[in-house]
């Protein structure tokens, strides 16, 4: 439950690509068009199996709830993914118990279950976390196999191959398990032949070792291949085409940088960010506890007091971390989540290595050693769980505060679109949210949570704008939003989302700059203690009967108010008689006065239609506000320069002319 609950409660759903692919996968299965079940070179088959299963359950047993909105669909689809990941973390405990001891296994798996970065990636309907745990279990079964003392059972080898097949069905970087298997088998054979006598093997021994490794790898490969074929429907229908897609795509990922710019160490790049990208990002995404425990566990590699087989296992775990990191560094396309398998290795090494070190304390210090190990897990929980559900906002405090790390542009942050759901919730709570249009940068992370209309920033006339840190600092598609951001960044936002003193999301109310230079007729007038009418403008200046006048009022909140005031706009003839009027809340009810911030300025447009039988002559505008429930007008403060009658502000209006 420690692993499952943080991962399954409130999933992160920035990327909907695998949700969509899961739908296509299930449709292809149900229609019998098996060749279409390959949706990507990754290939993501296991992810799509799990999404497809969840979708089938949702459509069959919970159709109303499942189809209610996108977030409901993601919330169900994440359940089998997180369940599998959590169960495999439990399985890792049993395998580590065989390799080390139950205490070391318990500490290591608790550290993994509570790791904020691992939780963050696991909460996403994607392939990386699933591949990582499949790969981890496969590697641990390899280590269990070579550590067998008396039994020569092939069962661990069989299960290693099965999980390797599942990993490969999920994402192709798991091919790393093949060289890791060969390295582990080589160490296993050399340990039996060379190290007992410290004599280099002769030709016959080398041949014997080679045959043993070859036989083992062949058996293992057959099981992997069977697993890969049995669970990959596309191979049943089109084996050549499926393998071509996988091979071509994998080669592309290895040779082509990420299609979007990366921010690393203060530099924007669309190319390979360099050798330090993964070491620095892994350190940033580790916790302080894991970092310290990993360093503390390193001496165990050389401690002769530790059982030899345990030291060899730790060396192989260290090799897994090192060589997987090297493999991913060699690829041109880079992303922090791609190196999750190595981060898993670091966590397990930290937990097991530190436990073995602590367990070597004198017997009279047994309570102290148990206390230290318990504290290790509790501090990991204290670091991680307060970030729920936004675990991706965690950064290693040994590297600095999140404010200093992100403020220095060491990395971009907000990889999972954290905070956009909170911005959507804020906007959903505003009046008439369903009719409100919001311009947003990362639409795929915002739109699923928003009840109104979300559009790109290139579209015209949104009511609100939502900017995200990740896109701003990475200059993502900047041609679409650069000018808009420049116009709004110095204005006070309506709402911000911040984590650890770092702003992730800004929400702005759209509108022009309102000051004496931009307003055609500057007044200003004070209505009650809460509202100011700064000025007004209207078009056209001369209007024919039957046509309309567009009137824009420029308001300012002198202070915040809890009252929902109604604006009245009257057009009077020369005799002061009412020609036409429009009464409404500001901006047609979308932006009522009770959500205005103190000092906020609001442009409020009204349309007045001139009656067809109106005689020619100058017209006067009568402006004010009142409380709808009582019809009581806001009093307008006396000003000798203003024409005020009956708490109405009388202003020069258009000239009505029939053109005769």
XYZ file of C-alpha atoms in Angstrom:
660
model
C 0.000 0.000 0.000
C 2.942 2.310 0.636
C 3.873 1.965 -3.023
C 0.351 1.826 -4.455
C -1.585 4.646 -2.785
C 0.723 7.595 -3.581
C 0.862 6.419 -7.188
C -2.823 5.745 -7.810
C -4.412 8.698 -5.986
C -4.831 11.685 -8.307
C -2.826 10.667 -11.380
C -0.702 13.092 -13.352
C -1.929 13.196 -16.926
C 0.081 15.744 -18.834
C 0.701 13.484 -21.791
C -2.403 11.874 -23.271
C -0.519 10.192 -26.099
C -0.602 6.727 -24.489
C -4.246 7.152 -23.519
C -5.023 7.715 -27.198
C -2.760 4.857 -28.291
C -4.454 2.549 -25.790
C -7.815 3.365 -27.380
C -6.471 2.577 -30.859
C -4.848 -0.625 -29.551
C -8.123 -1.870 -28.052
C -10.063 -0.908 -31.188
C -7.569 -2.816 -33.354
C -7.846 -5.889 -31.110
C -11.634 -5.851 -31.125
C -11.814 -5.363 -34.886
C -9.254 -8.101 -35.555
C -6.907 -5.682 -37.323
C -3.909 -6.915 -35.334
C -1.277 -5.218 -37.488
C -2.631 -1.880 -36.243
C -1.925 -2.740 -32.599
C 1.639 -1.465 -33.053
C 1.189 2.255 -32.370
C 4.780 3.262 -31.705
C 8.366 2.102 -32.031
C 8.687 2.091 -28.238
C 6.559 -0.230 -28.670
C 4.504 0.346 -25.472
C 2.594 -2.922 -25.873
C 2.336 -3.685 -22.147
C 1.203 -0.148 -21.372
C -1.491 -0.436 -24.038
C -2.584 -3.874 -22.785
C -3.137 -2.398 -19.323
C -4.836 0.754 -20.639
C -6.991 -1.371 -22.935
C -8.008 -3.640 -20.054
C -8.954 -0.645 -17.902
C -10.871 0.906 -20.786
C -12.784 -2.324 -21.406
C -13.738 -2.485 -17.713
C -14.783 1.166 -17.774
C -16.912 0.852 -20.902
C -18.448 -2.452 -19.792
C -19.109 -1.916 -16.111
C -18.827 1.833 -15.457
C -19.784 3.531 -18.740
C -21.414 6.616 -17.214
C -18.546 7.397 -14.838
C -15.831 6.429 -17.320
C -17.200 8.586 -20.137
C -18.000 11.582 -17.932
C -14.660 13.279 -18.619
C -11.063 12.659 -19.593
C -9.776 12.775 -16.011
C -12.159 9.954 -15.028
C -10.758 7.846 -17.847
C -7.160 8.503 -16.810
C -8.014 7.805 -13.162
C -9.217 4.322 -14.106
C -6.479 3.624 -16.643
C -3.736 4.409 -14.135
C -5.011 1.733 -11.714
C -3.616 -1.372 -13.488
C -0.340 0.411 -14.264
C 0.255 1.492 -10.680
C -0.940 -1.868 -9.365
C 1.597 -3.744 -11.497
C 4.373 -1.311 -10.542
C 3.532 -1.618 -6.840
C 3.344 -5.417 -6.915
C 6.723 -5.571 -8.628
C 8.215 -3.350 -5.920
C 6.918 -5.929 -3.421
C 8.451 -8.706 -5.531
C 11.739 -6.792 -5.470
C 11.659 -7.081 -1.671
C 11.577 -10.891 -1.833
C 14.361 -11.028 -4.419
C 16.540 -8.632 -2.435
C 15.910 -10.746 0.670
C 17.471 -13.683 -1.145
C 20.407 -11.573 -2.289
C 21.101 -9.769 1.005
C 18.807 -10.126 4.025
C 15.214 -9.154 4.878
C 16.212 -5.972 6.683
C 18.321 -4.681 3.796
C 15.551 -5.623 1.369
C 12.921 -3.855 3.460
C 14.907 -0.626 3.711
C 15.738 -0.620 -0.013
C 12.189 -1.291 -1.208
C 10.676 1.271 1.165
C 13.122 3.853 -0.190
C 12.035 2.901 -3.718
C 8.324 2.875 -2.891
C 8.594 6.360 -1.378
C 10.925 7.925 -3.936
C 9.241 11.130 -5.228
C 10.634 10.942 -8.759
C 9.686 7.281 -9.135
C 6.187 8.081 -7.859
C 5.926 11.047 -10.222
C 6.737 8.964 -13.304
C 4.528 6.106 -12.068
C 1.513 8.447 -11.803
C 1.624 9.110 -15.533
C -0.072 6.937 -18.143
C 3.162 6.275 -19.984
C 5.821 3.627 -20.596
C 8.891 4.617 -18.565
C 7.956 3.516 -15.040
C 6.494 0.216 -16.252
C 9.580 -0.578 -18.319
C 11.838 0.384 -15.406
C 10.261 -2.041 -12.925
C 10.110 -4.875 -15.483
C 13.810 -4.326 -16.189
C 14.627 -4.164 -12.481
C 12.891 -7.457 -11.715
C 14.570 -9.145 -14.677
C 17.996 -7.979 -13.448
C 17.285 -9.083 -9.864
C 16.273 -12.549 -11.058
C 19.594 -12.739 -12.919
C 21.423 -11.895 -9.696
C 19.391 -14.472 -7.769
C 20.274 -17.083 -10.391
C 24.031 -16.529 -10.167
C 23.912 -16.400 -6.349
C 22.374 -19.853 -5.925
C 24.587 -21.832 -3.579
C 23.255 -25.378 -3.629
C 20.315 -25.372 -5.996
C 20.956 -25.245 -9.727
C 17.361 -24.268 -10.470
C 16.730 -22.548 -13.772
C 13.551 -20.956 -12.437
C 15.135 -17.538 -11.682
C 16.590 -17.522 -15.186
C 13.178 -18.317 -16.660
C 11.489 -15.488 -14.770
C 14.295 -13.103 -15.681
C 13.657 -13.825 -19.347
C 9.888 -13.385 -18.965
C 10.293 -9.999 -17.308
C 12.924 -9.021 -19.869
C 10.349 -9.786 -22.554
C 7.768 -7.652 -20.757
C 10.295 -4.828 -20.469
C 11.144 -5.052 -24.171
C 7.439 -5.048 -25.030
C 7.210 -1.776 -23.115
C 10.282 0.153 -24.260
C 13.344 -0.791 -26.282
C 16.101 0.649 -24.004
C 15.433 -2.444 -21.886
C 17.622 -4.311 -24.398
C 20.286 -3.308 -21.898
C 19.364 -6.454 -19.958
C 21.167 -8.586 -22.563
C 24.697 -7.222 -21.947
C 23.923 -7.064 -18.215
C 22.975 -10.753 -18.282
C 26.212 -11.628 -20.078
C 28.297 -9.564 -17.656
C 26.609 -11.215 -14.676
C 27.118 -14.698 -16.111
C 30.774 -13.937 -16.826
C 31.323 -12.747 -13.257
C 29.486 -15.849 -12.006
C 31.726 -18.203 -13.964
C 34.940 -16.362 -13.171
C 34.020 -16.385 -9.494
C 33.720 -20.169 -9.621
C 36.839 -20.822 -11.693
C 39.329 -18.009 -11.147
C 38.888 -16.308 -7.801
C 38.891 -19.404 -5.562
C 42.479 -20.113 -6.578
C 43.358 -16.648 -7.857
C 44.715 -18.287 -11.026
C 43.849 -17.118 -14.521
C 41.836 -19.785 -16.388
C 43.504 -21.913 -19.024
C 42.148 -22.450 -22.527
C 39.971 -25.388 -21.515
C 38.448 -23.426 -18.654
C 37.825 -20.436 -20.928
C 36.082 -22.735 -23.406
C 34.026 -24.267 -20.612
C 33.025 -20.808 -19.335
C 32.093 -19.681 -22.836
C 29.926 -22.746 -23.448
C 28.166 -22.363 -20.123
C 27.422 -18.693 -20.771
C 26.295 -19.401 -24.345
C 23.912 -22.186 -23.250
C 22.453 -20.022 -20.509
C 21.999 -17.003 -22.787
C 20.393 -19.203 -25.464
C 17.860 -20.664 -23.024
C 17.133 -17.222 -21.635
C 16.753 -15.717 -25.119
C 14.253 -18.361 -26.207
C 11.994 -17.589 -23.262
C 12.333 -13.841 -23.909
C 11.464 -14.323 -27.581
C 8.408 -16.452 -26.802
C 7.186 -13.840 -24.297
C 7.756 -11.054 -26.799
C 5.843 -12.833 -29.574
C 2.953 -14.195 -27.506
C 2.036 -10.789 -26.074
C 2.626 -8.719 -29.219
C -0.451 -9.082 -31.479
C 1.115 -7.052 -34.278
C 3.776 -9.744 -34.716
C 1.094 -12.341 -35.325
C -0.260 -10.416 -38.304
C 2.750 -8.567 -39.712
C 6.070 -9.654 -38.160
C 8.266 -7.963 -40.766
C 6.423 -4.647 -40.682
C 6.292 -4.621 -36.889
C 10.020 -5.234 -36.503
C 10.737 -2.607 -39.152
C 8.737 -0.030 -37.179
C 10.559 -0.899 -33.965
C 14.030 -0.935 -35.501
C 13.557 2.279 -37.495
C 12.054 4.127 -34.560
C 14.712 2.981 -32.097
C 17.479 4.046 -34.472
C 15.818 7.442 -34.848
C 15.562 7.932 -31.073
C 19.228 7.006 -30.673
C 20.485 9.304 -33.430
C 18.064 12.259 -33.243
C 17.905 14.794 -30.380
C 14.647 15.633 -28.655
C 12.323 17.513 -31.059
C 11.722 20.258 -28.485
C 14.388 22.508 -26.944
C 15.910 21.487 -23.631
C 17.054 23.816 -20.889
C 20.101 22.498 -19.073
C 22.696 24.343 -17.044
C 21.380 27.693 -18.241
C 21.623 26.799 -21.940
C 18.761 26.279 -24.401
C 19.561 23.601 -26.927
C 17.849 21.501 -29.553
C 20.923 19.272 -29.686
C 22.472 16.779 -27.265
C 22.809 18.596 -23.906
C 26.056 16.775 -23.147
C 27.667 14.217 -20.855
C 26.631 15.874 -17.593
C 22.918 15.872 -18.363
C 22.109 12.561 -16.688
C 24.519 12.752 -13.719
C 23.193 16.180 -12.724
C 19.540 15.333 -13.327
C 19.813 12.058 -11.410
C 21.336 13.922 -8.480
C 18.636 16.592 -8.635
C 15.852 14.018 -8.678
C 17.313 11.812 -5.937
C 16.407 12.646 -2.373
C 18.951 13.867 0.152
C 18.460 10.590 2.049
C 19.225 8.419 -0.975
C 22.216 10.555 -1.966
C 23.788 10.294 1.488
C 22.936 6.593 1.801
C 24.397 5.847 -1.634
C 27.691 7.511 -0.727
C 27.683 5.815 2.682
C 27.162 2.444 1.020
C 30.079 2.700 -1.412
C 32.730 1.464 1.097
C 30.809 -1.820 1.388
C 32.122 -2.704 -2.077
C 35.579 -3.037 -0.544
C 34.799 -4.333 2.963
C 36.084 -7.876 3.396
C 33.894 -8.220 6.495
C 30.918 -8.318 4.115
C 30.088 -11.658 2.522
C 31.824 -12.005 -0.862
C 28.656 -12.876 -2.789
C 26.925 -9.789 -1.392
C 29.821 -7.596 -2.467
C 29.773 -9.096 -5.951
C 26.026 -8.476 -6.143
C 26.540 -4.852 -5.128
C 29.304 -4.490 -7.726
C 26.936 -5.796 -10.398
C 24.217 -3.438 -9.193
C 26.731 -0.610 -9.411
C 27.620 -1.766 -12.940
C 23.907 -1.720 -13.838
C 23.682 1.921 -12.718
C 26.859 2.946 -14.514
C 26.369 1.179 -17.822
C 22.671 1.967 -18.197
C 23.538 5.628 -17.649
C 26.264 5.330 -20.280
C 23.832 3.698 -22.720
C 21.341 6.531 -22.338
C 24.100 9.156 -22.523
C 25.226 7.777 -25.888
C 21.744 8.385 -27.316
C 21.094 11.819 -28.817
C 17.539 12.022 -27.461
C 17.573 12.721 -23.736
C 15.050 13.224 -20.954
C 15.305 12.736 -17.209
C 12.634 10.027 -17.089
C 14.583 7.930 -19.594
C 17.200 7.141 -16.941
C 14.702 5.927 -14.322
C 16.135 2.352 -14.335
C 19.518 3.711 -13.211
C 17.838 5.796 -10.507
C 16.113 2.628 -9.283
C 19.520 0.997 -9.044
C 20.889 3.939 -7.056
C 18.003 3.674 -4.581
C 18.441 -0.081 -4.087
C 22.207 0.267 -3.766
C 21.720 3.031 -1.195
C 19.285 0.959 0.853
C 21.144 -2.341 0.788
C 24.653 -0.904 1.036
C 23.849 1.341 3.984
C 21.999 -1.465 5.768
C 24.948 -3.836 5.379
C 27.236 -1.109 6.690
C 25.025 -0.384 9.707
C 24.576 -4.089 10.458
C 28.324 -4.367 10.990
C 28.006 -2.225 14.097
C 28.756 -3.994 17.362
C 25.951 -6.165 18.811
C 25.475 -3.827 21.771
C 24.574 -1.118 19.242
C 21.814 -3.181 17.627
C 19.033 -0.838 18.768
C 20.972 2.126 17.442
C 21.441 0.453 14.059
C 17.718 -0.365 13.793
C 16.918 3.198 14.785
C 19.188 4.571 12.072
C 17.589 2.382 9.401
C 14.094 3.280 10.570
C 15.032 6.951 10.509
C 16.302 6.511 6.941
C 12.876 5.354 5.769
C 10.931 7.879 7.841
C 12.971 10.805 6.529
C 12.419 9.547 2.965
C 8.674 9.559 3.651
C 8.875 13.015 5.234
C 10.666 14.347 2.158
C 8.379 12.716 -0.377
C 4.794 12.569 0.866
C 4.259 16.310 1.512
C 4.645 16.798 -2.251
C 1.534 14.714 -2.979
C 0.223 14.668 -5.635
C 2.871 16.846 -7.307
C 5.915 14.671 -6.609
C 7.722 16.058 -9.642
C 8.197 19.364 -7.808
C 10.739 17.736 -5.467
C 14.411 18.612 -5.871
C 17.382 17.340 -3.897
C 18.012 19.851 -1.108
C 21.694 18.920 -1.125
C 21.824 20.682 -4.497
C 20.091 23.806 -3.178
C 16.537 25.008 -2.728
C 14.066 24.535 -5.594
C 14.052 28.318 -5.910
C 17.822 28.438 -6.454
C 17.881 25.374 -8.725
C 15.077 26.529 -11.006
C 15.944 30.198 -10.667
C 19.423 29.511 -12.038
C 17.873 27.648 -15.015
C 19.850 24.537 -14.175
C 16.772 22.642 -15.391
C 13.334 23.758 -16.562
C 11.065 22.050 -14.032
C 7.323 21.360 -14.362
C 7.934 18.309 -16.556
C 4.481 16.920 -15.729
C 2.586 20.193 -16.101
C 2.239 20.547 -12.335
C -0.165 23.256 -11.239
C -2.209 23.519 -14.423
C -4.992 21.483 -12.852
C -5.065 23.987 -9.975
C -5.330 26.865 -12.443
C -8.214 25.056 -14.141
C -9.926 24.544 -10.770
C -9.615 28.267 -10.021
C -11.170 29.184 -13.364
C -13.902 26.547 -12.974
C -15.023 28.285 -9.796
C -15.516 31.626 -11.542
C -18.984 32.698 -12.735
C -20.042 31.387 -16.153
C -16.930 29.212 -16.396
C -18.459 27.007 -19.075
C -18.792 29.981 -21.410
C -15.309 31.312 -20.641
C -12.501 30.919 -23.181
C -8.947 30.395 -21.913
C -5.768 30.680 -23.966
C -3.167 28.232 -22.673
C 0.312 27.012 -23.593
C 0.209 23.361 -22.433
C -3.331 22.522 -23.475
C -3.020 18.750 -22.987
C -2.361 19.220 -19.254
C -4.941 21.979 -18.758
C -7.929 21.131 -20.951
C -8.823 17.802 -19.247
C -9.432 19.661 -15.984
C -11.231 22.709 -17.399
C -15.007 22.960 -17.853
C -14.895 25.804 -20.380
C -13.126 26.176 -23.709
C -9.333 25.952 -23.901
C -7.613 27.316 -26.998
C -4.040 27.931 -28.083
C -2.497 31.330 -27.536
C -2.504 31.941 -31.289
C -6.311 32.108 -31.270
C -8.048 35.422 -30.750
C -10.138 36.826 -27.919
C -9.628 34.525 -24.919
C -11.055 35.745 -21.625
C -8.062 34.487 -19.639
C -4.475 33.522 -20.366
C -2.590 30.689 -18.646
C 1.206 30.638 -18.871
C 3.423 27.777 -17.697
C 6.961 27.908 -16.379
C 8.180 24.944 -18.427
C 7.288 26.496 -21.769
C 8.452 29.970 -20.794
C 11.958 28.953 -19.735
C 12.368 26.451 -22.596
C 11.052 28.886 -25.231
C 8.678 26.171 -26.388
C 6.854 27.319 -29.542
C 7.677 30.864 -28.477
C 6.435 32.356 -31.741
C 2.911 31.552 -30.515
C 3.077 33.377 -27.180
C 6.177 35.602 -26.955
C 4.402 38.885 -27.744
C 1.460 38.050 -25.496
C 3.739 37.195 -22.575
C 5.671 40.425 -23.064
C 2.395 42.348 -22.844
C 1.218 40.652 -19.652
C 4.256 39.598 -17.615
C 4.504 42.918 -15.760
C 0.804 43.010 -14.912
C -0.488 41.570 -11.646
C -1.822 38.054 -12.343
C -5.266 36.992 -11.211
C -3.929 33.725 -9.834
C -0.599 31.952 -9.509
C 0.405 28.402 -8.605
C 3.690 28.094 -6.735
C 5.587 25.198 -5.206
C 8.457 25.828 -2.795
C 8.434 29.559 -3.587
C 8.731 28.929 -7.334
C 5.859 30.070 -9.566
C 4.800 27.350 -11.995
C 1.597 28.845 -13.461
C 0.312 32.389 -14.074
C -3.345 33.211 -14.827
C -4.122 36.614 -16.346
C -7.407 38.299 -17.177
C -7.189 39.617 -20.705
C -7.727 43.266 -21.479
C -5.961 46.380 -22.739
C -3.545 48.528 -20.784
C -5.712 51.081 -18.991
C -4.132 54.464 -18.199
C -4.517 58.130 -19.115
C -2.683 57.647 -22.400
C -4.791 54.719 -23.607
C -8.288 55.811 -22.521
C -10.047 58.221 -24.880
C -12.028 60.093 -22.205
C -10.290 60.043 -18.824
C -12.431 61.055 -15.831
C -12.073 59.537 -13.144
C -15.159 59.172 -10.912
C -15.596 57.328 -7.624
C -18.623 55.088 -7.003
C -18.993 54.286 -3.339
C -15.808 53.301 -1.550
C -15.070 50.323 -3.776
C -15.277 51.268 -7.464
C -13.801 53.923 -9.724
C -14.861 54.706 -13.277
C -11.550 55.773 -14.801
C -12.884 56.720 -18.209
C -14.823 55.664 -21.252
C -14.803 55.486 -25.037
C -17.440 54.885 -27.684
C -17.676 54.246 -31.405
C -18.935 55.541 -33.738
C -19.091 59.214 -32.892
C -22.015 59.710 -35.276
C -24.648 57.005 -35.464
C -27.802 56.512 -37.504
C -31.115 55.405 -36.019
C -31.313 51.599 -36.044
C -27.542 51.220 -35.710
C -25.564 50.529 -32.543
C -22.959 52.224 -30.390
C -20.151 50.254 -28.762
C -19.394 51.721 -25.363
C -16.332 50.703 -23.353
C -16.137 51.594 -19.669
C -12.829 51.440 -17.818
C -13.267 50.477 -14.177
C -10.878 50.132 -11.267
C -11.426 48.285 -7.989
C -10.490 50.774 -5.268
C -10.741 47.846 -2.892
C -12.087 44.313 -3.017
C -15.845 43.926 -2.624
C -18.141 41.021 -1.878
C -21.054 42.682 -3.712
C -22.151 41.659 -7.205
C -22.854 45.071 -8.733
C -24.779 45.577 -11.970
C -23.648 48.206 -14.486
C -26.299 50.374 -16.108
C -25.646 52.209 -19.371
C -28.415 54.557 -20.527
C -28.538 56.668 -23.663
C -30.588 59.886 -23.293
C -31.831 62.382 -25.869
C -31.490 66.170 -25.617
C -34.496 66.322 -23.290
C -32.993 63.736 -20.933
C -35.441 61.040 -21.998
C -34.318 57.418 -22.173
C -33.629 56.185 -25.709
C -32.056 52.798 -24.973
C -30.209 50.991 -22.214
C -28.221 47.908 -21.332
C -27.865 46.656 -17.754
C -25.546 43.735 -16.959
C -22.723 42.595 -14.787
C -19.307 43.637 -16.129
C -18.255 41.905 -19.327
C -21.666 40.374 -19.835
C -21.588 38.580 -16.486
C -18.289 36.816 -17.089
C -16.324 39.090 -14.779
C -18.488 40.295 -11.856
C -17.206 42.863 -9.379
C -16.851 40.435 -6.485
C -13.879 38.716 -8.138
C -11.993 41.924 -8.895
C -8.711 42.339 -7.056
C -7.878 45.588 -5.301
C -6.284 47.939 -7.816
C -7.352 45.830 -10.792
C -8.480 47.672 -13.913
C -11.212 46.227 -16.106
C -12.386 47.074 -19.628
C -16.139 46.539 -19.849
C -17.899 46.736 -23.241
C -21.617 47.365 -23.786
C -23.682 47.671 -26.959
C -26.477 50.230 -27.191
C -28.906 49.919 -30.134
C -30.452 53.190 -31.305
C -34.230 52.916 -31.882
C -35.169 53.382 -35.575
C -37.469 56.345 -34.899
C -34.952 58.351 -32.883
C -34.751 62.006 -33.984
C -31.430 63.567 -34.861
C -29.414 65.326 -32.175
C -26.713 64.907 -29.561
C -27.140 62.077 -27.040
C -25.956 61.771 -23.463
C -24.618 58.672 -21.703
C -25.805 57.970 -18.156
C -23.527 55.531 -16.324
C -23.549 53.951 -12.882
C -23.830 50.794 -10.808
C -26.499 49.333 -8.555
C -27.241 46.301 -6.423
C -29.684 44.099 -8.318
C -31.493 42.792 -5.244
C -32.410 46.280 -3.968
C -31.971 48.414 -7.116
C -30.008 50.786 -4.887
C -27.419 52.731 -6.854
C -23.854 53.200 -5.735
C -23.424 56.838 -4.688
C -21.072 58.824 -6.891
C -18.692 61.107 -5.040
C -19.154 64.821 -5.729
C -16.716 66.312 -8.232
C -17.196 69.844 -9.613
C -15.760 68.727 -12.959
C -18.351 65.972 -13.406
C -22.074 66.087 -14.211
C -23.741 63.879 -11.598
C -27.514 63.468 -11.228
C -29.373 60.839 -9.180
C -26.157 58.824 -8.750
C -25.739 58.739 -12.509
C -22.693 60.058 -14.266
C -23.848 62.064 -17.303
C -21.290 62.037 -20.095
C -21.192 63.377 -23.669
C -22.285 60.655 -26.074
C -22.624 60.151 -29.825
C -24.504 62.374 -32.222
C -27.541 60.748 -33.786
C -28.019 61.645 -37.425
C -30.163 60.110 -40.113
C -27.912 61.552 -42.792
C -30.686 63.636 -44.372
